[in-house]
Coordinates of C-alpha atoms in Angstrom, one line a residue:
X1 CA 15.8 -1.7 15.0
X2 CA 16.6 1.7 13.7
X3 CA 13.6 3.3 12.0
X4 CA 15.5 4.9 9.4
X5 CA 18.1 3.7 6.9
X6 CA 19.2 3.3 3.4
X7 CA 18.0 0.7 0.9
X8 CA 20.2 -0.5 -2.1
X9 CA 18.4 -2.1 -5.1
X10 CA 19.8 -5.7 -5.7
X11 CA 17.3 -6.9 -8.4
X12 CA 14.3 -5.5 -10.5
X13 CA 11.9 -7.6 -12.2
X14 CA 8.4 -7.2 -14.2
X15 CA 5.9 -9.7 -12.7
X16 CA 3.4 -8.0 -15.0
X17 CA 3.5 -5.4 -17.7
X18 CA 2.4 -2.7 -15.3
X19 CA 4.1 -3.9 -12.2
X20 CA 7.7 -3.4 -11.2
X21 CA 9.0 -5.8 -8.3
X22 CA 12.4 -4.3 -6.7
X23 CA 14.5 -6.2 -4.2
X24 CA 16.3 -4.1 -1.7
X25 CA 19.0 -4.9 1.0
X26 CA 20.0 -2.6 3.7
X27 CA 21.1 -2.4 7.4
X28 CA 18.6 -3.7 9.8
X29 CA 16.6 -5.7 7.5
X30 CA 17.7 -9.1 8.6
X31 CA 16.4 -8.3 12.2
X32 CA 13.1 -6.9 10.8
X33 CA 10.1 -8.6 12.5
X34 CA 7.6 -9.9 10.2
X35 CA 3.9 -9.4 10.2
X36 CA 1.0 -9.2 7.6
X37 CA 0.5 -6.1 5.7
X38 CA 3.7 -4.5 6.6
X39 CA 4.1 -0.9 5.7
X40 CA 7.0 1.4 5.4
X41 CA 7.9 4.8 3.9
X42 CA 10.3 4.9 0.9
X43 CA 12.4 8.1 0.5
X44 CA 13.1 9.1 -3.1
X45 CA 16.0 11.6 -3.4
X46 CA 15.3 14.8 -5.7
X47 CA 17.2 14.9 -8.9
X48 CA 20.8 15.7 -8.7
X49 CA 21.1 14.8 -5.0
X50 CA 21.8 11.6 -2.9
X51 CA 19.3 10.5 -0.3
X52 CA 19.4 12.7 2.7
X53 CA 18.1 11.2 5.9
X54 CA 17.0 13.0 9.2
X55 CA 18.7 11.7 12.2
X56 CA 17.3 8.5 13.4
X57 CA 14.9 8.7 16.3
X58 CA 12.2 6.1 17.8
X59 CA 9.9 8.8 18.2
X60 CA 7.9 9.3 14.8
X61 CA 7.1 13.0 15.5
X62 CA 10.6 14.1 16.1
X63 CA 11.8 12.1 13.2
X64 CA 9.2 13.8 11.0
X65 CA 10.2 17.2 12.3
X66 CA 13.8 16.5 11.5
X67 CA 12.7 15.3 8.0
X68 CA 10.9 18.6 7.4
X69 CA 14.1 20.5 8.6
X70 CA 15.8 19.4 5.6
X71 CA 16.3 22.1 3.0
X72 CA 13.4 21.7 0.5
X73 CA 15.8 21.2 -2.6
X74 CA 17.4 18.4 -0.6
X75 CA 14.5 16.8 1.0
X76 CA 13.4 13.5 -0.4
X77 CA 9.9 12.8 -1.7
X78 CA 8.2 10.1 1.0
X79 CA 5.7 7.7 -0.2
X80 CA 4.1 4.7 1.8
X81 CA 4.4 1.1 0.3
X82 CA 3.7 -2.4 1.6
X83 CA 6.4 -5.1 1.9
X84 CA 5.7 -7.9 -0.7
X85 CA 7.9 -10.4 0.8
X86 CA 11.2 -10.7 2.7
X87 CA 13.9 -13.2 2.6
X88 CA 17.4 -13.3 4.5
X89 CA 18.0 -9.6 4.7
X90 CA 16.2 -8.4 1.8
X91 CA 12.6 -7.1 1.1
X92 CA 10.7 -6.9 -2.1
X93 CA 8.4 -3.9 -2.9
X94 CA 6.1 -3.6 -5.6
X95 CA 5.4 -0.4 -7.7
X96 CA 2.3 0.0 -9.9
X97 CA 3.0 1.8 -13.0
X98 CA -0.1 4.0 -13.2
X99 CA -0.8 5.1 -16.8
X100 CA -2.2 8.3 -15.9
X101 CA 0.1 9.6 -13.5
X102 CA 4.1 10.3 -13.5
X103 CA 4.7 10.8 -9.8
X104 CA 8.0 10.7 -8.3
X105 CA 7.7 6.9 -7.2
X106 CA 6.3 5.7 -10.6
X107 CA 9.0 7.8 -12.3
X108 CA 11.8 6.1 -10.4
X109 CA 10.4 2.6 -10.7
X110 CA 10.2 2.9 -14.6
X111 CA 14.0 3.0 -14.8
X112 CA 14.9 1.5 -11.4
X113 CA 18.3 -0.3 -11.8
X114 CA 20.8 -2.4 -9.4
X115 CA 22.8 -0.2 -7.4
X116 CA 20.4 2.5 -6.8
X117 CA 19.8 3.8 -3.2
X118 CA 16.5 4.8 -1.6
X119 CA 15.9 5.7 2.0
X120 CA 13.3 4.3 4.4
X121 CA 11.3 4.8 7.6
X122 CA 10.0 1.8 9.1
X123 CA 8.4 -0.6 9.1
X124 CA 7.1 0.5 12.4
X125 CA 4.8 -1.6 14.5
X126 CA 3.0 1.3 15.7
X127 CA 1.3 1.1 12.3
X128 CA 0.5 -2.5 12.4
X129 CA -3.0 -3.2 11.3
X130 CA -5.2 -5.9 12.9
X131 CA -5.9 -8.9 10.8
X132 CA -9.8 -9.5 10.3
X133 CA -11.2 -12.0 12.5
X134 CA -14.6 -13.7 11.5
X135 CA -16.3 -16.8 10.0
X136 CA -16.4 -14.7 6.7
X137 CA -13.7 -12.5 5.8
X138 CA -13.7 -10.4 2.5
X139 CA -10.3 -9.2 1.2
X140 CA -10.7 -6.6 -1.8
X141 CA -8.6 -4.2 -3.6
X142 CA -7.0 -3.2 -6.7
X143 CA -3.6 -3.8 -7.9
X144 CA -2.0 -1.5 -5.3
X145 CA -3.5 -4.0 -2.7
X146 CA -1.9 -7.0 -4.2
X147 CA 1.5 -6.9 -1.9
X148 CA -0.8 -6.6 1.3
X149 CA -3.2 -9.3 0.2
X150 CA -0.5 -11.7 -0.7
X151 CA 0.6 -11.6 3.0
X152 CA -2.7 -11.8 4.6
X153 CA -3.8 -15.0 2.5
X154 CA -1.9 -17.1 4.8
X155 CA -3.4 -15.4 8.0
X156 CA -7.0 -15.9 7.2
X157 CA -8.9 -19.0 6.8
X158 CA -10.7 -19.4 3.5
X159 CA -11.1 -15.6 2.6
X160 CA -13.3 -14.4 -0.1
X161 CA -10.8 -12.5 -2.2
X162 CA -11.3 -10.1 -5.0
X163 CA -8.7 -8.2 -6.9
X164 CA -9.4 -5.8 -9.7
X165 CA -6.7 -5.1 -12.3
X166 CA -6.5 -3.6 -15.8
X167 CA -6.8 -6.7 -17.8
X168 CA -5.7 -10.4 -17.7
X169 CA -2.1 -9.6 -18.2
X170 CA -1.8 -8.2 -14.7
X171 CA -2.7 -11.3 -12.9
X172 CA -0.2 -12.9 -10.7
X173 CA 0.0 -16.6 -9.3
X174 CA -2.2 -15.9 -6.3
X175 CA -5.3 -17.7 -5.2
X176 CA -7.7 -14.7 -5.6
X177 CA -10.8 -14.0 -8.0
X178 CA -9.5 -11.7 -10.6
X179 CA -11.6 -9.0 -12.0
X180 CA -10.5 -7.1 -15.3
X181 CA -11.3 -3.6 -15.7
X182 CA -10.8 -3.8 -19.6
X183 CA -11.4 0.1 -19.9
X184 CA -14.3 0.2 -17.6
X185 CA -14.1 2.8 -14.7
X186 CA -11.7 2.1 -12.0
X187 CA -13.5 0.2 -8.9
X188 CA -16.6 -0.7 -10.8
X189 CA -16.0 -4.2 -11.5
X190 CA -15.0 -4.7 -7.9
X191 CA -18.2 -3.1 -6.4
X192 CA -20.2 -5.3 -8.7
X193 CA -18.3 -8.3 -7.4
X194 CA -18.8 -7.4 -3.8
X195 CA -22.5 -6.7 -4.1
X196 CA -23.1 -10.2 -5.7
X197 CA -21.6 -11.7 -2.3
X198 CA -23.9 -12.3 0.5
X199 CA -21.9 -11.5 3.6
X200 CA -24.3 -10.0 6.3
X201 CA -23.8 -9.2 9.9
X202 CA -20.7 -10.9 11.7
X203 CA -18.6 -10.8 8.6
X204 CA -15.5 -8.8 8.4
X205 CA -13.8 -7.1 5.7
X206 CA -10.3 -5.7 4.6
X207 CA -10.4 -3.2 1.9
X208 CA -7.5 -1.2 0.2
X209 CA -6.8 0.7 -2.9
X210 CA -7.9 3.8 -4.6
X211 CA -9.5 6.0 -1.9
X212 CA -12.8 6.5 -3.7
X213 CA -13.2 3.1 -4.6
X214 CA -12.7 2.0 -0.9
X215 CA -15.0 4.5 0.3
X216 CA -17.8 3.1 -2.0
X217 CA -16.9 -0.5 -0.9
X218 CA -17.2 0.5 2.7
X219 CA -20.5 2.1 2.5
X220 CA -22.0 -0.6 0.5
X221 CA -20.7 -3.3 3.2
X222 CA -22.2 -1.2 6.0
X223 CA -25.4 0.2 4.5
X224 CA -26.4 -2.8 2.3
X225 CA -24.8 -5.9 3.9
X226 CA -25.0 -5.0 7.5
X227 CA -21.3 -5.2 8.5
X228 CA -20.3 -3.5 11.6
X229 CA -17.9 -0.5 10.8
X230 CA -15.5 -1.9 13.5
X231 CA -15.2 -5.1 11.5
X232 CA -13.8 -3.3 8.5
X233 CA -10.2 -2.3 8.0
X234 CA -9.6 0.1 5.2
X235 CA -6.9 2.3 3.8
X236 CA -7.0 4.5 0.7
X237 CA -3.5 4.0 -0.8
X238 CA -3.8 6.6 -3.6
X239 CA -6.3 9.2 -4.9
X240 CA -7.2 9.8 -8.5
X241 CA -6.0 13.2 -9.6
X242 CA -4.3 13.7 -6.3
X243 CA -1.0 12.8 -4.7
X244 CA 0.1 12.4 -1.1
X245 CA 1.4 15.8 -1.1
X246 CA -2.0 17.5 -1.9
X247 CA -4.1 18.5 1.1
X248 CA -6.7 16.0 2.4
X249 CA -10.1 16.2 1.0
X250 CA -13.2 16.4 3.5
X251 CA -13.9 12.8 2.4
X252 CA -10.1 11.8 3.5
X253 CA -10.7 13.5 6.9
X254 CA -13.8 11.8 7.7
X255 CA -12.1 8.5 6.8
X256 CA -9.3 9.4 9.1
X257 CA -11.7 10.2 12.0
X258 CA -13.4 6.9 11.5
X259 CA -10.2 5.0 11.6
X260 CA -9.3 6.7 14.9
X261 CA -12.8 5.8 16.3
X262 CA -13.9 9.5 16.2

């Protein structure tokens, strides 16, 4: 499948007040292989310009170099998302409308309409993450992790699942344990809930959401519950007060080294 292409909006819905679910169609989606926690890059055009894509290339580094060669005023803004579901040549992607941020993806999602066009790179099987395997598996994240968790639920036998959201209006019809912030600091309720679980050595975990929250959860599971670092899949989807365009922090770099086994 061509790793790059155009996506056209065919439907826009609001499953919760702070979530926008967008259905896309596009060349190659019907042939898309399916796997859980399937990630892709969405390319948002700058104001006043159509989406300009680099030449298609199966090599991600060559593709990225071609992407950077696009003049800055015409270059799309690239953000990572997870496929929520797919059906007969379409995919659904969910956008969380962060109250404290108005980045390009949130800004676009607030007014997304049928017929609008974005670009994509992927999904690429090279970025496929392993599904945790153990007698006890924890899936934990905030609302940005919901699309991935929804796809993992059918792949993991009887997982322990916690999802922290703003309040009760953000719940979706999924068999998870909902935690409502109700004004509490982001991640507090999730860390409290995980601390109350007795997992122990031999368990596995999948963590995703705000990077600082994921880092705290991972430290707790390793240092206090005795999980092996290699048994924890983790990804910081977003960072408070920072965007994907900002330079990585020392903590981000340390996380990246851990994921690469360094």
